Amino acid sequence: MKLEWMGENREIVRALIRYANLYAHGQGEHLAYGDGEALSPPEWQTLECVLEFEGENFNMATLAEKLGVPASNFSKYVKTLVAKGLVERYQRTDNRKEIILLPSEAGRALYEKNSAPLAREWAPAFRLLDRMTPADRQRIREFLEEMARGVDLGDRRRSFLKRV
């Protein structure tokens, strides 16, 4: 059956789904990062998120939302990173319920040491993006965000589906 409703976008959607499935398949694996340190891909992403938004003072719920993971999962990843000495937790003085995360020196060093191989591995994909205009990259980002809204089970716009 031809999926005509996707039109010329079918191959892009197929490639996106293939990437998502391959990526999801590896989520349970722990990758060793020298010095005996091993992190799962979600733990690595959590460390990366903490590093990326360091200084923004976002709470854990906001960081979980930026990654697109449930807050409970994010908390579990943070707990592991704190136990490994890679992330530090702080309470806000004006709201003790809000936890702010900062990378430790060990977390920063681990990321800096191990992001170089990732940069080399992803370089061909980034070179393709480098050939695009900023407007093209913005449209791709908007497309991916709209696709994410379509699969977000908390999104009530999916009223045409009924859970069984």
Coordinates of N, CA, C and O in Angstrom, one line a residue:
M1 N 0.8 -1.2 0.0 CA 0.0 0.0 0.0 C 0.9 1.2 0.0 O 1.8 1.4 0.8
K2 N 0.7 2.1 -0.9 CA 1.4 3.4 -1.0 C 0.8 4.3 0.0 O -0.4 4.5 0.1
L3 N 1.7 5.0 0.8 CA 1.3 5.9 1.8 C 1.3 7.3 1.2 O 2.2 8.1 1.5
E4 N 0.3 7.6 0.4 CA 0.3 8.8 -0.4 C 0.1 10.1 0.5 O 0.5 11.1 0.1
W5 N -0.5 9.9 1.6 CA -0.8 11.1 2.5 C 0.5 11.8 2.9 O 0.4 13.0 3.2
M6 N 1.6 11.1 2.9 CA 2.9 11.8 3.2 C 3.5 12.4 2.0 O 4.5 13.2 2.2
G7 N 3.1 12.1 0.8 CA 3.6 12.8 -0.4 C 5.1 12.6 -0.5 O 5.6 11.5 -0.2
E8 N 5.8 13.7 -0.9 CA 7.2 13.6 -1.1 C 8.0 13.5 0.2 O 9.2 13.4 0.1
N9 N 7.3 13.6 1.3 CA 8.0 13.6 2.6 C 8.2 12.2 3.1 O 8.8 12.0 4.2
R10 N 7.7 11.2 2.5 CA 7.7 9.8 3.0 C 9.2 9.3 3.3 O 9.4 8.7 4.3
E11 N 10.1 9.6 2.4 CA 11.5 9.1 2.6 C 12.1 9.8 3.8 O 12.9 9.2 4.5
I12 N 11.8 11.1 4.0 CA 12.3 11.8 5.1 C 11.8 11.2 6.4 O 12.5 10.9 7.4
V13 N 10.5 10.9 6.4 CA 9.9 10.3 7.6 C 10.4 8.9 7.8 O 10.7 8.5 9.0
R14 N 10.6 8.2 6.8 CA 11.2 6.8 6.9 C 12.6 6.9 7.5 O 12.9 6.1 8.4
A15 N 13.4 7.8 7.0 CA 14.7 8.0 7.6 C 14.7 8.4 9.0 O 15.5 7.9 9.9
L16 N 13.8 9.2 9.4 CA 13.7 9.7 10.8 C 13.2 8.5 11.7 O 13.8 8.3 12.8
I17 N 12.3 7.7 11.2 CA 11.8 6.6 12.0 C 12.9 5.6 12.1 O 13.1 5.0 13.2
R18 N 13.6 5.3 11.1 CA 14.8 4.4 11.1 C 15.8 4.8 12.2 O 16.2 4.0 13.0
Y19 N 16.2 6.1 12.1 CA 17.1 6.6 13.1 C 16.6 6.4 14.5 O 17.3 6.0 15.4
A20 N 15.3 6.8 14.7 CA 14.7 6.7 16.1 C 14.7 5.3 16.6 O 15.0 5.0 17.7
N21 N 14.4 4.4 15.7 CA 14.3 3.0 16.1 C 15.7 2.4 16.4 O 15.9 1.7 17.4
L22 N 16.7 2.7 15.6 CA 18.1 2.3 15.8 C 18.6 2.9 17.1 O 19.3 2.2 17.9
Y23 N 18.3 4.2 17.3 CA 18.8 4.8 18.5 C 18.1 4.2 19.8 O 18.8 3.9 20.8
A24 N 16.8 4.0 19.7 CA 16.0 3.4 20.8 C 16.6 2.0 21.2 O 16.6 1.7 22.3
H25 N 16.9 1.3 20.2 CA 17.4 -0.1 20.4 C 18.7 -0.1 21.3 O 18.9 -1.0 22.1
G26 N 19.5 1.0 21.2 CA 20.7 1.0 22.0 C 20.6 1.7 23.3 O 21.6 1.9 24.0
Q27 N 19.4 2.1 23.7 CA 19.2 2.8 24.9 C 19.6 2.1 26.2 O 19.9 2.6 27.2
G28 N 19.5 0.7 26.2 CA 19.8 0.0 27.4 C 21.3 -0.3 27.5 O 21.7 -0.8 28.6
E29 N 22.0 -0.1 26.5 CA 23.5 -0.4 26.6 C 24.2 0.7 27.4 O 23.9 1.9 27.4
H30 N 25.2 0.3 28.1 CA 26.1 1.2 28.8 C 27.4 1.3 28.1 O 28.0 0.2 27.7
L31 N 27.8 2.5 27.8 CA 29.1 2.7 27.0 C 30.2 3.1 28.0 O 30.0 4.0 28.8
A32 N 31.3 2.4 27.9 CA 32.4 2.7 28.8 C 33.1 3.9 28.3 O 33.4 4.1 27.1
Y33 N 33.5 4.8 29.2 CA 34.2 6.0 28.9 C 35.5 6.1 29.6 O 35.7 7.0 30.4
G34 N 36.4 5.1 29.4 CA 37.7 5.1 30.0 C 37.5 5.1 31.5 O 36.4 5.2 32.1
D35 N 38.6 5.0 32.2 CA 38.6 5.1 33.7 C 37.5 4.3 34.3 O 37.1 4.5 35.4
G36 N 37.0 3.2 33.6 CA 36.0 2.4 34.2 C 34.6 3.0 34.3 O 33.7 2.4 34.8
E37 N 34.4 4.2 33.8 CA 33.1 4.9 33.9 C 32.3 4.4 32.7 O 32.7 4.4 31.6
A38 N 31.0 4.0 33.0 CA 30.1 3.6 32.0 C 28.8 4.3 32.2 O 28.2 4.3 33.3
L39 N 28.2 4.8 31.1 CA 26.9 5.5 31.2 C 26.0 5.0 30.1 O 26.5 4.6 29.0
S40 N 24.7 5.0 30.4 CA 23.8 4.6 29.3 C 23.6 5.9 28.5 O 23.9 7.0 28.9
P41 N 23.1 5.7 27.2 CA 22.8 6.9 26.4 C 22.0 8.0 27.1 O 22.3 9.1 27.0
P42 N 20.9 7.6 27.8 CA 20.1 8.6 28.5 C 20.9 9.3 29.6 O 20.7 10.5 29.8
E43 N 21.8 8.6 30.3 CA 22.6 9.2 31.3 C 23.6 10.2 30.7 O 23.8 11.3 31.2
W44 N 24.2 9.8 29.5 CA 25.1 10.7 28.8 C 24.3 12.0 28.3 O 24.8 13.1 28.5
Q45 N 23.1 11.8 27.8 CA 22.3 12.9 27.4 C 22.0 13.9 28.5 O 22.0 15.1 28.4
T46 N 21.7 13.3 29.7 CA 21.4 14.1 30.9 C 22.6 14.9 31.3 O 22.5 16.1 31.6
L47 N 23.8 14.3 31.3 CA 25.1 15.0 31.6 C 25.2 16.1 30.6 O 25.6 17.3 30.9
E48 N 25.0 15.8 29.3 CA 25.2 16.8 28.2 C 24.2 18.0 28.5 O 24.6 19.1 28.3
C49 N 23.0 17.7 28.8 CA 22.0 18.7 29.1 C 22.4 19.6 30.3 O 22.2 20.8 30.2
V50 N 22.9 19.0 31.3 CA 23.3 19.7 32.5 C 24.4 20.7 32.1 O 24.5 21.9 32.4
L51 N 25.4 20.2 31.3 CA 26.5 21.0 30.8 C 26.0 22.1 29.9 O 26.4 23.3 30.0
E52 N 25.1 21.8 29.0 CA 24.6 22.8 28.0 C 23.9 24.0 28.7 O 24.0 25.1 28.2
F53 N 23.1 23.7 29.7 CA 22.3 24.7 30.3 C 22.9 25.2 31.7 O 22.2 25.8 32.5
E54 N 24.1 24.9 31.9 CA 24.8 25.3 33.1 C 24.7 26.9 33.2 O 24.9 27.5 32.2
G55 N 24.4 27.4 34.3 CA 24.3 28.8 34.5 C 22.9 29.4 34.2 O 22.6 30.5 34.5
E56 N 22.0 28.5 33.6 CA 20.6 29.0 33.3 C 19.7 28.8 34.5 O 18.6 29.3 34.6
N57 N 20.2 28.0 35.5 CA 19.4 27.7 36.7 C 18.0 27.1 36.5 O 17.1 27.4 37.2
F58 N 17.9 26.3 35.4 CA 16.7 25.6 35.1 C 16.5 24.5 36.2 O 17.5 23.8 36.6
N59 N 15.3 24.3 36.6 CA 15.1 23.2 37.5 C 15.0 21.8 36.8 O 15.1 21.8 35.5
M60 N 15.0 20.8 37.5 CA 15.0 19.4 36.9 C 13.9 19.2 36.0 O 14.0 18.5 34.9
A61 N 12.7 19.7 36.3 CA 11.5 19.4 35.4 C 11.7 20.1 34.1 O 11.4 19.5 33.0
T62 N 12.3 21.3 34.1 CA 12.6 22.0 32.8 C 13.6 21.3 32.0 O 13.4 21.1 30.8
L63 N 14.6 20.8 32.6 CA 15.7 20.0 31.9 C 15.1 18.7 31.3 O 15.4 18.3 30.2
A64 N 14.3 18.1 32.1 CA 13.6 16.8 31.6 C 12.8 17.1 30.4 O 12.8 16.4 29.4
E65 N 12.1 18.2 30.4 CA 11.2 18.6 29.3 C 12.1 18.9 28.1 O 11.7 18.5 26.9
K66 N 13.2 19.6 28.3 CA 14.1 19.9 27.1 C 14.6 18.6 26.5 O 14.8 18.5 25.3
L67 N 14.8 17.5 27.3 CA 15.2 16.2 26.7 C 14.1 15.4 26.2 O 14.3 14.4 25.5
G68 N 12.9 15.7 26.6 CA 11.7 15.0 26.2 C 11.6 13.7 26.9 O 11.1 12.7 26.3
V69 N 12.0 13.6 28.2 CA 11.9 12.4 29.0 C 11.0 12.7 30.2 O 11.0 13.8 30.7
P70 N 10.3 11.7 30.7 CA 9.5 11.9 31.9 C 10.4 12.4 33.1 O 11.6 11.9 33.2
A71 N 9.9 13.2 33.9 CA 10.7 13.7 35.1 C 11.2 12.6 35.9 O 12.3 12.7 36.5
S72 N 10.4 11.5 36.1 CA 10.8 10.4 36.9 C 12.1 9.7 36.3 O 13.0 9.3 37.1
N73 N 12.1 9.6 35.0 CA 13.3 9.0 34.4 C 14.5 9.9 34.5 O 15.6 9.5 34.8
F74 N 14.2 11.2 34.3 CA 15.3 12.2 34.4 C 15.9 12.1 35.8 O 17.1 12.1 36.0
S75 N 15.1 12.0 36.8 CA 15.5 12.0 38.2 C 16.4 10.7 38.4 O 17.4 10.8 39.1
K76 N 16.0 9.6 37.8 CA 16.8 8.4 37.9 C 18.2 8.6 37.3 O 19.2 8.2 37.9
Y77 N 18.2 9.2 36.1 CA 19.5 9.4 35.5 C 20.4 10.4 36.3 O 21.6 10.1 36.4
V78 N 19.8 11.4 36.9 CA 20.5 12.3 37.7 C 21.1 11.6 38.9 O 22.2 11.9 39.3
K79 N 20.3 10.8 39.5 CA 20.7 10.0 40.7 C 22.0 9.2 40.4 O 22.9 9.2 41.2
T80 N 22.0 8.6 39.2 CA 23.2 7.8 38.8 C 24.4 8.8 38.6 O 25.5 8.5 39.1
L81 N 24.2 9.9 38.0 CA 25.3 10.8 37.7 C 25.8 11.4 39.0 O 27.0 11.6 39.1
V82 N 24.9 11.7 39.9 CA 25.4 12.2 41.2 C 26.2 11.2 42.0 O 27.2 11.5 42.5
A83 N 25.7 9.9 42.0 CA 26.4 8.8 42.6 C 27.8 8.6 42.0 O 28.7 8.2 42.7
K84 N 27.9 8.9 40.7 CA 29.2 8.7 40.1 C 30.1 10.0 40.2 O 31.2 10.0 39.7
G85 N 29.6 11.0 40.8 CA 30.4 12.2 41.0 C 30.4 13.1 39.8 O 31.3 13.9 39.7
L86 N 29.5 12.9 38.9 CA 29.6 13.7 37.6 C 28.7 14.9 37.6 O 28.9 15.8 36.8
V87 N 27.7 14.9 38.5 CA 26.7 16.0 38.6 C 26.5 16.3 40.1 O 26.6 15.4 40.9
E88 N 26.3 17.6 40.4 CA 26.1 18.0 41.7 C 24.7 18.7 41.8 O 24.3 19.4 40.9
R89 N 24.0 18.4 42.9 CA 22.6 18.9 43.1 C 22.6 20.0 44.1 O 23.3 19.9 45.1
Y90 N 21.9 21.1 43.8 CA 21.8 22.2 44.8 C 20.3 22.6 44.9 O 19.6 22.5 44.0
Q91 N 20.0 23.0 46.1 CA 18.6 23.5 46.4 C 18.7 25.0 46.2 O 19.7 25.7 46.7
R92 N 17.6 25.6 45.7 CA 17.5 27.0 45.6 C 17.3 27.6 47.0 O 16.5 27.0 47.8
T93 N 17.9 28.7 47.4 CA 17.7 29.2 48.7 C 16.2 29.8 48.9 O 15.7 29.8 49.9
D94 N 15.6 30.2 47.7 CA 14.3 30.8 47.8 C 13.2 29.8 47.6 O 12.0 30.1 47.8
N95 N 13.5 28.6 47.2 CA 12.6 27.5 47.0 C 13.3 26.2 47.1 O 13.8 25.7 46.2
R96 N 13.2 25.6 48.3 CA 14.0 24.4 48.6 C 13.5 23.2 47.8 O 14.2 22.2 47.7
K97 N 12.3 23.2 47.2 CA 11.8 22.1 46.4 C 12.5 22.1 45.0 O 12.5 21.1 44.4
E98 N 12.9 23.2 44.6 CA 13.6 23.3 43.3 C 15.1 22.9 43.4 O 15.8 23.5 44.2
I99 N 15.4 21.9 42.6 CA 16.8 21.4 42.5 C 17.5 21.9 41.3 O 16.9 21.8 40.2
I100 N 18.6 22.5 41.5 CA 19.4 23.0 40.3 C 20.6 22.1 40.2 O 21.2 21.7 41.2
L101 N 20.9 21.7 39.0 CA 22.0 20.8 38.7 C 23.2 21.5 38.1 O 23.0 22.4 37.3
L102 N 24.4 21.1 38.5 CA 25.6 21.6 37.9 C 26.6 20.5 37.7 O 26.6 19.5 38.4
P103 N 27.3 20.6 36.6 CA 28.3 19.5 36.4 C 29.5 19.6 37.4 O 29.8 20.7 37.7
S104 N 30.0 18.5 37.8 CA 31.2 18.5 38.6 C 32.4 18.6 37.7 O 32.2 18.5 36.5
E105 N 33.5 18.9 38.3 CA 34.7 18.9 37.4 C 35.0 17.6 36.8 O 35.4 17.5 35.6
A106 N 34.7 16.5 37.5 CA 34.8 15.1 36.9 C 33.8 15.0 35.7 O 34.2 14.4 34.7
G107 N 32.6 15.5 35.9 CA 31.6 15.4 34.8 C 32.1 16.2 33.6 O 31.9 15.7 32.4
R108 N 32.6 17.4 33.8 CA 33.0 18.2 32.7 C 34.2 17.5 32.0 O 34.3 17.5 30.8
A109 N 35.1 17.0 32.8 CA 36.3 16.3 32.2 C 35.9 15.1 31.4 O 36.4 14.9 30.3
L110 N 35.0 14.3 32.0 CA 34.5 13.1 31.3 C 33.9 13.5 29.9 O 34.2 12.8 28.9
Y111 N 33.1 14.5 29.9 CA 32.4 14.9 28.7 C 33.4 15.4 27.7 O 33.3 15.1 26.5
E112 N 34.3 16.3 28.1 CA 35.3 16.9 27.2 C 36.1 15.8 26.5 O 36.4 15.8 25.3
K113 N 36.5 14.8 27.4 CA 37.4 13.7 26.9 C 36.6 12.8 25.9 O 37.2 12.4 24.9
N114 N 35.4 12.6 26.1 CA 34.6 11.6 25.3 C 33.7 12.2 24.3 O 33.1 11.4 23.5
S115 N 33.6 13.5 24.2 CA 32.7 14.1 23.1 C 33.5 14.2 21.8 O 32.9 14.2 20.7
A116 N 34.8 14.2 21.8 CA 35.6 14.2 20.6 C 35.3 13.1 19.7 O 35.1 13.3 18.5
P117 N 35.3 11.8 20.2 CA 34.9 10.7 19.3 C 33.5 10.8 18.7 O 33.3 10.5 17.5
L118 N 32.6 11.3 19.5 CA 31.2 11.6 19.0 C 31.2 12.6 17.9 O 30.6 12.5 16.9
A119 N 32.0 13.7 18.1 CA 32.1 14.7 17.1 C 32.6 14.2 15.8 O 32.1 14.5 14.7
R120 N 33.6 13.3 15.8 CA 34.2 12.7 14.6 C 33.1 11.8 13.9 O 33.0 11.8 12.7
E121 N 32.4 11.0 14.8 CA 31.4 10.1 14.2 C 30.3 10.8 13.5 O 29.8 10.3 12.5
W122 N 29.9 11.9 14.1 CA 28.7 12.6 13.6 C 29.1 13.7 12.5 O 28.3 14.4 12.0
A123 N 30.4 13.9 12.3 CA 30.9 14.9 11.4 C 30.3 14.9 10.0 O 29.9 15.9 9.5
P124 N 30.1 13.7 9.4 CA 29.5 13.6 8.1 C 28.1 14.2 8.1 O 27.7 14.9 7.1
A125 N 27.3 13.9 9.1 CA 25.9 14.4 9.2 C 25.9 15.9 9.4 O 25.1 16.6 8.8
F126 N 26.8 16.4 10.2 CA 26.9 17.8 10.5 C 27.3 18.6 9.2 O 26.9 19.7 9.0
R127 N 28.2 18.0 8.4 CA 28.6 18.6 7.2 C 27.4 18.8 6.2 O 27.4 19.8 5.5
L128 N 26.5 17.9 6.2 CA 25.3 18.1 5.4 C 24.5 19.3 5.9 O 24.0 20.1 5.1
L129 N 24.4 19.4 7.2 CA 23.7 20.5 7.8 C 24.4 21.8 7.5 O 23.8 22.9 7.3
D130 N 25.7 21.8 7.5 CA 26.5 23.0 7.3 C 26.2 23.6 5.9 O 26.5 24.8 5.7
R131 N 25.8 22.8 5.0 CA 25.5 23.3 3.6 C 24.1 24.0 3.5 O 23.8 24.5 2.5
M132 N 23.4 23.9 4.6 CA 22.0 24.5 4.6 C 22.1 26.0 5.1 O 23.0 26.4 5.8
T133 N 21.1 26.7 4.7 CA 21.0 28.1 5.2 C 20.4 28.0 6.7 O 19.8 27.0 7.1
P134 N 20.6 29.1 7.4 CA 20.0 29.1 8.7 C 18.5 28.9 8.7 O 17.9 28.3 9.5
A135 N 17.8 29.4 7.6 CA 16.4 29.3 7.5 C 16.0 27.8 7.3 O 15.0 27.3 7.8
D136 N 16.9 27.1 6.5 CA 16.6 25.6 6.3 C 16.8 24.9 7.6 O 16.0 24.0 7.9
R137 N 17.8 25.2 8.4 CA 18.0 24.5 9.6 C 16.8 24.8 10.6 O 16.4 23.9 11.3
Q138 N 16.3 26.0 10.6 CA 15.2 26.4 11.4 C 13.9 25.6 11.0 O 13.2 25.1 11.8
R139 N 13.7 25.4 9.7 CA 12.6 24.6 9.2 C 12.7 23.1 9.6 O 11.7 22.5 10.0
I140 N 13.9 22.6 9.6 CA 14.1 21.2 10.0 C 13.8 21.1 11.5 O 13.2 20.2 12.0
R141 N 14.3 22.1 12.3 CA 14.0 22.1 13.8 C 12.5 22.1 14.0 O 12.0 21.4 14.8
E142 N 11.8 23.0 13.3 CA 10.4 23.1 13.5 C 9.7 21.8 13.1 O 8.7 21.4 13.7
F143 N 10.1 21.2 12.0 CA 9.6 19.9 11.6 C 9.7 18.9 12.6 O 8.8 18.2 13.0
L144 N 10.9 18.8 13.2 CA 11.2 17.8 14.2 C 10.4 18.1 15.5 O 9.8 17.1 16.1
E145 N 10.2 19.3 15.9 CA 9.4 19.7 17.0 C 8.0 19.3 16.8 O 7.3 18.8 17.7
E146 N 7.5 19.6 15.6 CA 6.1 19.3 15.3 C 5.9 17.7 15.3 O 4.9 17.2 15.8
M147 N 6.8 17.0 14.8 CA 6.8 15.5 14.8 C 6.8 15.0 16.3 O 6.0 14.1 16.6
A148 N 7.6 15.7 17.1 CA 7.6 15.3 18.5 C 6.3 15.5 19.2 O 5.8 14.7 20.0
R149 N 5.6 16.7 18.8 CA 4.3 16.9 19.4 C 3.3 15.8 19.0 O 2.4 15.5 19.7
G150 N 3.5 15.3 17.8 CA 2.6 14.3 17.3 C 2.7 12.9 18.0 O 1.8 12.1 18.1
V151 N 3.9 12.7 18.6 CA 4.1 11.4 19.3 C 4.1 11.6 20.8 O 4.1 10.6 21.6
D152 N 4.0 12.8 21.3 CA 3.9 13.1 22.8 C 2.6 12.6 23.3 O 1.6 13.1 23.0
L153 N 2.6 11.5 24.1 CA 1.4 10.9 24.6 C 0.6 11.9 25.5 O -0.6 11.7 25.7
G154 N 1.3 12.9 26.0 CA 0.6 13.9 26.8 C -0.1 15.0 26.0 O -0.8 15.8 26.5
D155 N 0.1 15.0 24.7 CA -0.5 16.0 23.8 C -1.9 15.6 23.5 O -2.2 14.6 22.9
R156 N -2.8 16.5 24.0 CA -4.2 16.2 23.8 C -4.7 16.4 22.4 O -5.9 16.2 22.0
R157 N -3.9 17.0 21.5 CA -4.3 17.2 20.1 C -4.5 15.9 19.4 O -5.1 15.8 18.3
R158 N -4.1 14.8 19.9 CA -4.2 13.5 19.3 C -5.6 12.9 19.6 O -5.7 11.7 19.9
S159 N -6.6 13.7 19.6 CA -7.9 13.2 20.0 C -8.5 12.2 19.0 O -9.5 11.5 19.4
F160 N -7.9 12.0 17.9 CA -8.4 11.0 16.9 C -8.0 9.6 17.3 O -8.5 8.7 16.8
L161 N -7.2 9.5 18.3 CA -6.8 8.2 18.8 C -7.5 7.9 20.2 O -7.6 8.8 21.0
K162 N -7.8 6.7 20.4 CA -8.4 6.2 21.6 C -7.5 5.1 22.2 O -7.3 4.1 21.5
R163 N -7.1 5.2 23.4 CA -6.3 4.2 24.1 C -7.2 3.0 24.3 O -8.3 3.1 24.8
V164 N -6.6 1.8 24.0 CA -7.4 0.5 24.2 C -6.7 -0.3 25.2 O -5.5 -0.2 25.4

